[in-house]
Every structure is written in C-alpha cells, then in structure tokens.
mmCIF file of C-alpha atoms and ligand atoms in Angstrom:
data_model
loop_
_atom_site.group_PDB
_atom_site.id
_atom_site.type_symbol
_atom_site.label_atom_id
_atom_site.label_comp_id
_atom_site.label_asym_id
_atom_site.label_seq_id
_atom_site.Cartn_x
_atom_site.Cartn_y
_atom_site.Cartn_z
ATOM 1 C CA MET J 1 -0.044 -30.382 29.688
ATOM 2 C CA GLN J 2 -0.062 -31.828 26.173
ATOM 3 C CA LEU J 3 -3.782 -32.528 26.284
ATOM 4 C CA HIS J 4 -4.249 -29.000 27.170
ATOM 5 C CA VAL J 5 -2.255 -27.737 24.214
ATOM 6 C CA LEU J 6 -4.395 -30.103 21.972
ATOM 7 C CA ILE J 7 -7.625 -28.898 23.382
ATOM 8 C CA VAL J 8 -6.515 -25.259 22.942
ATOM 9 C CA SER J 9 -5.476 -25.829 19.230
ATOM 10 C CA ILE J 10 -8.791 -27.745 18.538
ATOM 11 C CA VAL J 11 -10.668 -24.702 19.888
ATOM 12 C CA ILE J 12 -8.656 -22.343 17.985
ATOM 13 C CA CYS J 13 -9.046 -24.212 14.755
ATOM 14 C CA ARG J 14 -12.858 -24.317 15.216
ATOM 15 C CA THR J 15 -12.835 -20.741 15.823
ATOM 16 C CA VAL J 16 -10.786 -19.994 12.813
ATOM 17 C CA ALA J 17 -13.086 -21.998 10.520
ATOM 18 C CA GLU J 18 -16.147 -20.417 12.039
ATOM 19 C CA PHE J 19 -14.516 -16.966 11.596
ATOM 20 C CA TYR J 20 -14.070 -17.618 7.854
ATOM 21 C CA LYS J 21 -17.782 -18.303 7.540
ATOM 22 C CA THR J 22 -18.874 -15.056 8.773
ATOM 23 C CA LYS J 23 -18.535 -12.242 6.334
ATOM 24 C CA PRO J 24 -17.505 -8.805 8.123
ATOM 25 C CA ASP J 25 -19.766 -5.951 7.345
ATOM 26 C CA PHE J 26 -17.034 -3.907 5.517
ATOM 27 C CA VAL J 27 -16.866 -6.523 2.765
ATOM 28 C CA LYS J 28 -19.158 -6.135 -0.283
ATOM 29 C CA THR J 29 -19.592 -9.330 -2.421
ATOM 30 C CA CYS J 30 -19.543 -9.000 -6.211
ATOM 31 C CA THR J 31 -20.149 -11.603 -8.987
ATOM 32 C CA ARG J 32 -17.376 -11.911 -11.618
ATOM 33 C CA SER J 33 -19.867 -13.056 -14.410
ATOM 34 C CA ASP J 34 -22.096 -10.071 -13.695
ATOM 35 C CA PRO J 35 -21.700 -7.470 -16.520
ATOM 36 C CA SER J 36 -21.632 -4.708 -13.812
ATOM 37 C CA PHE J 37 -18.810 -6.359 -11.938
ATOM 38 C CA ASP J 38 -16.426 -3.306 -12.292
ATOM 39 C CA ASP J 39 -18.906 -0.900 -10.733
ATOM 40 C CA CYS J 40 -19.595 -3.378 -7.893
ATOM 41 C CA SER J 41 -16.007 -4.009 -7.335
ATOM 42 C CA ARG J 42 -15.061 -0.322 -7.343
ATOM 43 C CA GLU J 43 -17.616 0.125 -4.502
ATOM 44 C CA ALA J 44 -16.360 -2.890 -2.700
ATOM 45 C CA VAL J 45 -12.867 -1.573 -2.674
ATOM 46 C CA GLN J 46 -13.954 1.822 -1.661
ATOM 47 C CA ASN J 47 -15.754 0.236 1.410
ATOM 48 C CA LEU J 48 -12.411 -1.718 2.041
ATOM 49 C CA PHE J 49 -10.478 1.668 2.112
ATOM 50 C CA ILE J 50 -13.051 3.228 4.433
ATOM 51 C CA ALA J 51 -12.754 0.368 6.870
ATOM 52 C CA LEU J 52 -8.932 0.227 6.561
ATOM 53 C CA GLY J 53 -8.605 3.945 7.541
ATOM 54 C CA PRO J 54 -8.993 3.432 11.433
ATOM 55 C CA GLY J 55 -7.727 -0.232 11.069
ATOM 56 C CA ILE J 56 -9.365 -3.498 11.455
ATOM 57 C CA PRO J 57 -8.144 -5.107 14.662
ATOM 58 C CA SER J 58 -10.212 -8.283 14.261
ATOM 59 C CA ILE J 59 -7.939 -9.325 11.312
ATOM 60 C CA GLY J 60 -4.816 -7.627 12.544
ATOM 61 C CA MET J 61 -5.039 -4.634 10.302
ATOM 62 C CA ARG J 62 -3.247 -1.642 11.698
ATOM 63 C CA PRO J 63 -4.555 1.840 10.853
ATOM 64 C CA LEU J 64 -4.001 3.165 7.225
ATOM 65 C CA ASP J 65 -4.575 6.803 8.382
ATOM 66 C CA PRO J 66 -2.418 7.727 10.078
ATOM 67 C CA LEU J 67 0.012 5.188 8.860
ATOM 68 C CA MET J 68 3.062 4.845 11.134
ATOM 69 C CA ILE J 69 6.332 3.623 9.525
ATOM 70 C CA PRO J 70 9.306 3.184 11.884
ATOM 71 C CA LYS J 71 11.945 3.816 9.171
ATOM 72 C CA ILE J 72 12.442 4.242 5.567
ATOM 73 C CA ARG J 73 15.981 3.747 4.138
ATOM 74 C CA ILE J 74 16.862 5.621 0.992
ATOM 75 C CA LEU J 75 19.889 4.456 -0.799
ATOM 76 C CA GLN J 76 20.322 5.724 -4.265
ATOM 77 C CA GLY J 77 23.585 5.619 -6.385
ATOM 78 C CA ASP J 78 24.439 7.580 -9.563
ATOM 79 C CA GLY J 79 22.127 9.870 -11.571
ATOM 80 C CA PRO J 80 20.541 13.071 -10.778
ATOM 81 C CA VAL J 81 19.825 11.735 -7.242
ATOM 82 C CA ASN J 82 22.643 10.569 -5.185
ATOM 83 C CA VAL J 83 21.311 10.109 -1.648
ATOM 84 C CA ASN J 84 22.003 8.204 1.334
ATOM 85 C CA ALA J 85 19.105 9.196 3.571
ATOM 86 C CA ALA J 86 16.834 7.761 6.346
ATOM 87 C CA LEU J 87 13.391 8.819 7.444
ATOM 88 C CA ASP J 88 12.575 7.831 10.915
ATOM 89 C CA ASP J 89 9.382 7.784 12.991
ATOM 90 C CA VAL J 90 7.366 8.470 9.849
ATOM 91 C CA THR J 91 3.628 9.423 10.048
ATOM 92 C CA VAL J 92 1.678 9.439 6.807
ATOM 93 C CA THR J 93 -1.718 11.012 6.918
ATOM 94 C CA GLY J 94 -4.406 11.306 4.141
ATOM 95 C CA PHE J 95 -4.846 7.659 2.769
ATOM 96 C CA GLY J 96 -8.164 7.497 4.808
ATOM 97 C CA GLU J 97 -9.404 9.980 1.928
ATOM 98 C CA THR J 98 -8.591 7.591 -0.874
ATOM 99 C CA GLU J 99 -11.075 7.649 -3.702
ATOM 100 C CA VAL J 100 -11.315 4.534 -5.734
ATOM 101 C CA LEU J 101 -11.620 5.287 -9.450
ATOM 102 C CA VAL J 102 -11.227 1.942 -11.142
ATOM 103 C CA SER J 103 -11.252 -1.741 -9.803
ATOM 104 C CA GLN J 104 -10.868 -4.595 -12.224
ATOM 105 C CA VAL J 105 -10.199 -8.284 -11.677
ATOM 106 C CA ASP J 106 -8.890 -10.456 -14.399
ATOM 107 C CA SER J 107 -11.446 -13.226 -15.048
ATOM 108 C CA LYS J 108 -8.759 -15.940 -15.265
ATOM 109 C CA SER J 109 -5.712 -14.915 -13.266
ATOM 110 C CA TYR J 110 -7.710 -12.882 -10.755
ATOM 111 C CA ASP J 111 -4.894 -10.287 -10.808
ATOM 112 C CA PHE J 112 -6.310 -6.947 -9.456
ATOM 113 C CA TYR J 113 -6.100 -3.674 -11.370
ATOM 114 C CA THR J 114 -6.873 -0.661 -9.059
ATOM 115 C CA LYS J 115 -6.801 3.069 -9.754
ATOM 116 C CA VAL J 116 -7.187 5.380 -6.712
ATOM 117 C CA ARG J 117 -6.789 9.149 -6.062
ATOM 118 C CA VAL J 118 -5.675 10.604 -2.840
ATOM 119 C CA PRO J 119 -6.269 14.471 -2.685
ATOM 120 C CA LYS J 120 -3.774 15.276 0.010
ATOM 121 C CA ILE J 121 -1.000 13.192 1.656
ATOM 122 C CA ARG J 122 1.308 14.491 4.448
ATOM 123 C CA ILE J 123 4.406 12.648 5.392
ATOM 124 C CA GLU J 124 6.219 13.799 8.556
ATOM 125 C CA GLY J 125 9.239 12.453 10.236
ATOM 126 C CA THR J 126 12.889 12.914 11.045
ATOM 127 C CA TYR J 127 15.315 12.855 8.194
ATOM 128 C CA ASP J 128 19.163 12.303 8.035
ATOM 129 C CA LEU J 129 20.360 13.108 4.672
ATOM 130 C CA LYS J 130 23.702 13.354 2.821
ATOM 131 C CA GLY J 131 23.714 13.496 -0.876
ATOM 132 C CA LYS J 132 22.731 15.334 -3.952
ATOM 133 C CA ILE J 133 19.354 16.393 -5.512
ATOM 134 C CA LEU J 134 19.305 18.350 -8.805
ATOM 135 C CA VAL J 135 22.986 19.102 -8.454
ATOM 136 C CA ILE J 136 22.572 20.584 -5.056
ATOM 137 C CA PRO J 137 24.517 18.918 -2.292
ATOM 138 C CA LEU J 138 22.348 18.426 0.748
ATOM 139 C CA VAL J 139 23.411 17.669 4.191
ATOM 140 C CA GLY J 140 21.284 17.793 7.374
ATOM 141 C CA ARG J 141 19.287 16.030 9.888
ATOM 142 C CA GLY J 142 16.129 17.160 11.593
ATOM 143 C CA ASP J 143 12.320 17.383 11.282
ATOM 144 C CA CYS J 144 10.799 17.358 7.837
ATOM 145 C CA TRP J 145 7.444 16.994 5.932
ATOM 146 C CA PHE J 146 6.475 16.473 2.462
ATOM 147 C CA GLU J 147 2.941 17.048 1.010
ATOM 148 C CA PRO J 148 2.134 15.454 -2.457
ATOM 149 C CA SER J 149 -1.260 16.615 -3.570
ATOM 150 C CA ASN J 150 -3.642 15.026 -6.048
ATOM 151 C CA MET J 151 -1.805 11.658 -6.134
ATOM 152 C CA THR J 152 -3.316 9.260 -8.588
ATOM 153 C CA ILE J 153 -2.061 5.679 -8.220
ATOM 154 C CA ASP J 154 -2.273 2.711 -10.683
ATOM 155 C CA ILE J 155 -1.822 -0.503 -8.911
ATOM 156 C CA VAL J 156 -1.491 -4.065 -10.441
ATOM 157 C CA SER J 157 -1.533 -6.824 -7.846
ATOM 158 C CA ASP J 158 -0.398 -10.266 -8.909
ATOM 159 C CA VAL J 159 -2.639 -12.861 -7.366
ATOM 160 C CA LYS J 160 -2.490 -16.624 -6.920
ATOM 161 C CA LEU J 161 -5.404 -18.594 -5.369
ATOM 162 C CA TYR J 162 -4.804 -21.145 -2.572
ATOM 163 C CA GLU J 163 -6.836 -23.260 -0.205
ATOM 164 C CA LYS J 164 -6.798 -23.169 3.550
ATOM 165 C CA GLU J 165 -9.204 -24.835 6.053
ATOM 166 C CA GLY J 166 -11.493 -25.601 3.023
ATOM 167 C CA PHE J 167 -11.665 -21.925 2.001
ATOM 168 C CA VAL J 168 -10.203 -20.394 -1.117
ATOM 169 C CA PHE J 169 -8.003 -17.345 -0.595
ATOM 170 C CA PHE J 170 -6.206 -14.703 -2.700
ATOM 171 C CA ASN J 171 -2.310 -14.802 -2.119
ATOM 172 C CA VAL J 172 -1.168 -11.235 -3.338
ATOM 173 C CA THR J 173 2.408 -12.084 -4.447
ATOM 174 C CA ALA J 174 3.413 -8.696 -5.758
ATOM 175 C CA ALA J 175 2.226 -5.151 -6.298
ATOM 176 C CA HIS J 176 3.260 -2.803 -9.085
ATOM 177 C CA VAL J 177 2.647 0.853 -8.636
ATOM 178 C CA LYS J 178 2.784 3.735 -11.008
ATOM 179 C CA TYR J 179 1.806 7.125 -9.671
ATOM 180 C CA ASN J 180 1.370 10.767 -10.567
ATOM 181 C CA ILE J 181 1.125 13.855 -8.482
ATOM 182 C CA GLY J 182 -0.292 17.219 -9.158
ATOM 183 C CA GLY J 183 2.014 19.137 -6.718
ATOM 184 C CA LEU J 184 4.450 18.645 -3.986
ATOM 185 C CA LYS J 185 5.301 20.989 -0.938
ATOM 186 C CA LEU J 186 8.229 20.128 1.334
ATOM 187 C CA ARG J 187 10.204 21.391 4.235
ATOM 188 C CA MET J 188 13.406 20.170 5.696
ATOM 189 C CA ASN J 189 14.482 21.740 8.991
ATOM 190 C CA ASN J 190 18.008 22.106 10.093
ATOM 191 C CA LEU J 191 19.530 21.612 6.485
ATOM 192 C CA PHE J 192 23.382 22.344 6.688
ATOM 193 C CA ASP J 193 23.132 22.119 10.437
ATOM 194 C CA GLY J 194 20.760 24.978 10.557
ATOM 195 C CA ILE J 195 22.857 27.604 8.549
ATOM 196 C CA GLU J 196 19.662 29.609 8.213
ATOM 197 C CA SER J 197 20.276 31.547 4.949
ATOM 198 C CA LEU J 198 21.207 28.206 3.158
ATOM 199 C CA GLU J 199 18.333 26.410 4.779
ATOM 200 C CA GLU J 200 15.720 28.912 3.623
ATOM 201 C CA SER J 201 17.123 29.331 0.056
ATOM 202 C CA THR J 202 17.437 25.537 -0.413
ATOM 203 C CA ASN J 203 13.986 24.788 0.774
ATOM 204 C CA ALA J 204 12.650 27.639 -1.477
ATOM 205 C CA TYR J 205 14.563 26.193 -4.421
ATOM 206 C CA LEU J 206 13.301 22.663 -3.835
ATOM 207 C CA ASN J 207 9.725 23.794 -3.600
ATOM 208 C CA ALA J 208 10.068 25.992 -6.742
ATOM 209 C CA ASN J 209 11.516 22.839 -8.556
ATOM 210 C CA TRP J 210 9.080 20.335 -7.039
ATOM 211 C CA ARG J 211 8.576 18.498 -10.257
ATOM 212 C CA PRO J 212 12.131 17.429 -10.945
ATOM 213 C CA VAL J 213 12.598 16.863 -7.059
ATOM 214 C CA ALA J 214 9.425 14.556 -7.265
ATOM 215 C CA GLU J 215 10.797 12.950 -10.455
ATOM 216 C CA SER J 216 14.090 12.212 -8.742
ATOM 217 C CA LEU J 217 12.386 10.547 -5.688
ATOM 218 C CA ARG J 218 10.142 8.410 -7.963
ATOM 219 C CA PRO J 219 11.994 5.055 -7.744
ATOM 220 C CA ILE J 220 12.313 5.293 -4.008
ATOM 221 C CA LEU J 221 8.826 6.394 -3.390
ATOM 222 C CA SER J 222 7.320 3.688 -5.855
ATOM 223 C CA LYS J 223 9.177 0.980 -4.000
ATOM 224 C CA THR J 224 8.186 2.212 -0.676
ATOM 225 C CA ILE J 225 4.512 2.309 -1.646
ATOM 226 C CA GLU J 226 4.703 -1.048 -3.248
ATOM 227 C CA ASP J 227 6.268 -2.578 -0.100
ATOM 228 C CA ILE J 228 3.644 -1.005 2.332
ATOM 229 C CA LEU J 229 0.829 -1.859 -0.058
ATOM 230 C CA LEU J 230 1.888 -5.485 -0.449
ATOM 231 C CA GLY J 231 1.938 -5.842 3.417
ATOM 232 C CA PHE J 232 -1.474 -4.521 3.674
ATOM 233 C CA LEU J 233 -2.926 -6.587 0.781
ATOM 234 C CA GLN J 234 -1.309 -9.827 2.120
ATOM 235 C CA GLN J 235 -2.579 -9.305 5.692
ATOM 236 C CA LEU J 236 -6.070 -8.356 4.380
ATOM 237 C CA PHE J 237 -6.505 -11.204 1.910
ATOM 238 C CA HIS J 238 -4.951 -14.025 3.930
ATOM 239 C CA ASN J 239 -7.816 -13.333 6.418
ATOM 240 C CA LEU J 240 -10.810 -12.978 4.099
ATOM 241 C CA PRO J 241 -12.044 -15.881 1.960
ATOM 242 C CA ALA J 242 -12.170 -15.113 -1.760
ATOM 243 C CA ASN J 243 -15.724 -15.876 -2.075
ATOM 244 C CA PHE J 244 -16.436 -12.845 0.379
ATOM 245 C CA MET J 245 -15.326 -10.636 -2.370
ATOM 246 C CA ILE J 246 -16.163 -12.759 -5.550
ATOM 247 C CA SER J 247 -18.977 -15.126 -5.056
ATOM 248 C CA ASP J 248 -18.311 -17.074 -8.154
ATOM 249 C CA VAL J 249 -14.566 -17.423 -7.801
ATOM 250 C CA LYS J 250 -13.184 -20.520 -9.379
ATOM 251 C CA TYR J 251 -10.185 -22.240 -7.978
ATOM 252 C CA ILE J 252 -8.794 -25.143 -10.144
ATOM 253 C CA GLN J 253 -5.582 -26.211 -8.574
ATOM 254 C CA SER J 254 -4.135 -28.442 -11.178
ATOM 255 C CA LYS J 255 -4.546 -25.711 -13.976
ATOM 256 C CA LYS J 256 -2.961 -23.038 -11.781
ATOM 257 C CA THR J 257 0.110 -24.912 -10.836
ATOM 258 C CA GLU J 258 0.617 -26.429 -14.320
ATOM 259 C CA LYS J 259 0.282 -23.089 -15.916
ATOM 260 C CA LYS J 260 3.091 -22.856 -18.568
ATOM 261 C CA LEU J 261 5.006 -19.617 -19.207
HETATM 262 C C1 LIG H 1 -5.847 15.462 -10.356
HETATM 263 O O1 LIG H 1 -5.157 14.769 -11.407
HETATM 264 C C2 LIG H 1 -5.910 14.203 -12.443
HETATM 265 C C3 LIG H 1 -4.983 13.508 -13.413
HETATM 266 O O2 LIG H 1 -3.768 13.156 -12.964
HETATM 267 C C4 LIG H 1 -6.619 15.449 -13.052
HETATM 268 O O3 LIG H 1 -7.336 14.879 -14.195
HETATM 269 C C5 LIG H 1 -7.520 16.070 -12.093
HETATM 270 O O4 LIG H 1 -8.079 17.306 -12.758
HETATM 271 C C6 LIG H 1 -6.638 16.465 -10.977
HETATM 272 N N1 LIG H 1 -7.550 17.167 -9.925
HETATM 273 C C7 LIG H 1 -7.311 18.306 -9.248
HETATM 274 C C8 LIG H 1 -8.155 18.528 -8.116
HETATM 275 O O5 LIG H 1 -6.113 18.759 -9.374
HETATM 276 C C1 LIG H 2 1.965 -17.035 -1.610
HETATM 277 O O1 LIG H 2 3.001 -16.855 -2.669
HETATM 278 C C2 LIG H 2 4.255 -16.800 -2.311
HETATM 279 C C3 LIG H 2 5.067 -16.436 -3.521
HETATM 280 O O2 LIG H 2 4.720 -17.238 -4.774
HETATM 281 C C4 LIG H 2 4.669 -18.079 -1.717
HETATM 282 O O3 LIG H 2 5.926 -17.972 -1.382
HETATM 283 C C5 LIG H 2 3.742 -18.505 -0.498
HETATM 284 O O4 LIG H 2 4.013 -19.662 0.030
HETATM 285 C C6 LIG H 2 2.239 -18.278 -0.906
HETATM 286 N N1 LIG H 2 1.465 -18.392 0.216
HETATM 287 C C7 LIG H 2 0.435 -19.278 0.382
HETATM 288 C C8 LIG H 2 -0.294 -19.341 1.772
HETATM 289 O O5 LIG H 2 -0.029 -19.900 -0.479
#
C-alpha cells in the first residue's frame, strides 16, 4: 500500500516537473531587457485574456466569461450608502472581450501594472437588499441585472518570486484596482415586494442617477474585483513558470528576502 503511494507520488512529481518544461501555446514569451518589452507584454497579456475566456482546464482555470460567483456579500455602514445586501448565483459576462491597453512589469520588483478596457459587462443574479442608496430607502429581493459600459481598469499586482521544483514562479500577493465606467444601466425586480409604481419609479431614478449610484458602490465593487482578480492571478501564475512569460527573469533569493523597508 505504502509502496503504491510512493510510486504514485514519484509519477506525479515527474509529470509536474515535465509539465513545467512545456510552454502552453497561449503564453507568449517576452524579454525584460528588450526595449520593446511593453509592447510584447501587452500582446502577451492580451493572449492570456483570450485563453482565460473559456477557461484553461489543464491548469485548473475556470472560465472568465461567463464568470460564475456563488455569492457576493455587501455590508456597508455609514455614509451615502448604507446597505446590507447579498447577490446570489451571480453570472458575469463580458470579460472575454477585455482589451489590454497597457502592460508593464517593474524590472526589479516584477510588480505588474496592467490597464484594460471592457466594453460591456452584464452582471445578473438574485439580490436581497435592505438599506439606503442616495437617501432612498430600498428593500426587496428578486432578480436583478447591472450593465456597466466602457469600464477601464488600472491594476497593480504585487509580486514576489519563489522557487518550486527548480523553477521560478510569480507569487501574486495582492491586487490593487482602480476603475472608471462610462455608463451604468440596472434593474432590480420586485423592489418593495413588488409594489409596482414604487418599483418602476425607483428603478428609473437609479438609472437616471447612475453616476452617484456607481460612485456609492465603488468600494464594494473594487474589493470584489480585487478578490476575484487575485484568485485568478494566483491560480494562473502558480502554474506557469516565470520564464515562460519573461525569458530573462532574475531571481536572487537573499536580496529579495533581506529587502529593507
Ligand atoms: C471609454 O472611456 C475612455 C476613458 O475612460 C474614453 O477615452 C473613451 O473614449 C471611452 N470609449 C467609449 C467607446 O465610450
Ligand atoms: C506567497 O505570498 C504569500 C504572502 O506573502 C505567502 O503567505 C505565501 O506563502 C507565498 N506562497 C509561496 C508559494 O511562496
């Protein structure tokens, strides 16, 4: 029995090491010292987004479009938004059309800076809400959708290098997101338990005032995007050796760990 386990683990280790030697087709390699690195990197990240759309099962990446999220909890205290809400069975479509505008990698820390644009996103799910947005008290539960358009997202990813099975990898430790949107349409069905006149007028009011509505949801949305993004980046880069992406990546362990603040 134990021998069996041993043999199985040896076989798995071999396959893992072999796996790290074979660069998948969706990865484009760039050279950091190359003057045109940023252009190459932008194209490389664009290729990644194209591959991430339908998902990459070989490295355990679930689809990015549609993106399924079981639950988003929204708890926000004082201020213009005072909401206790949950979104369940959320489906997000549109990230498959992500256009990469800028991709830069710090030559020392390897932190990533990425700027993307997503023309149209649709978020659908079931909401359960009790709270206040723009001084309007809102209560209800039912189906809803939100459609932010022309979203541009600035992403700063904190990166540490580490070694595994003789290969260097990127450990994405945090993602910081700033976004802007060009518009927002939304619909919440069954507001106020379906008192129709109130439901229609409130939905109309929220759409007419989409900018402050979007502004009030910003902290929640930023955090949600950061959490989802971080999960994707970690899964991706724990499975792709760093030199697949950056051929001349330099990993000096002692310098990295002794770095003073
Ligand atoms: C999208 O937004 C950017 C800036 O945030 C703007 O420059 C661009 O013109 C917008 N594009 C469309 C199609 O609205
Ligand atoms: C990645 O970084 C986090 C936070 O610094 C750390 O807890 C984790 O152990 C690191 N993972 C690897 C594989 O180095």
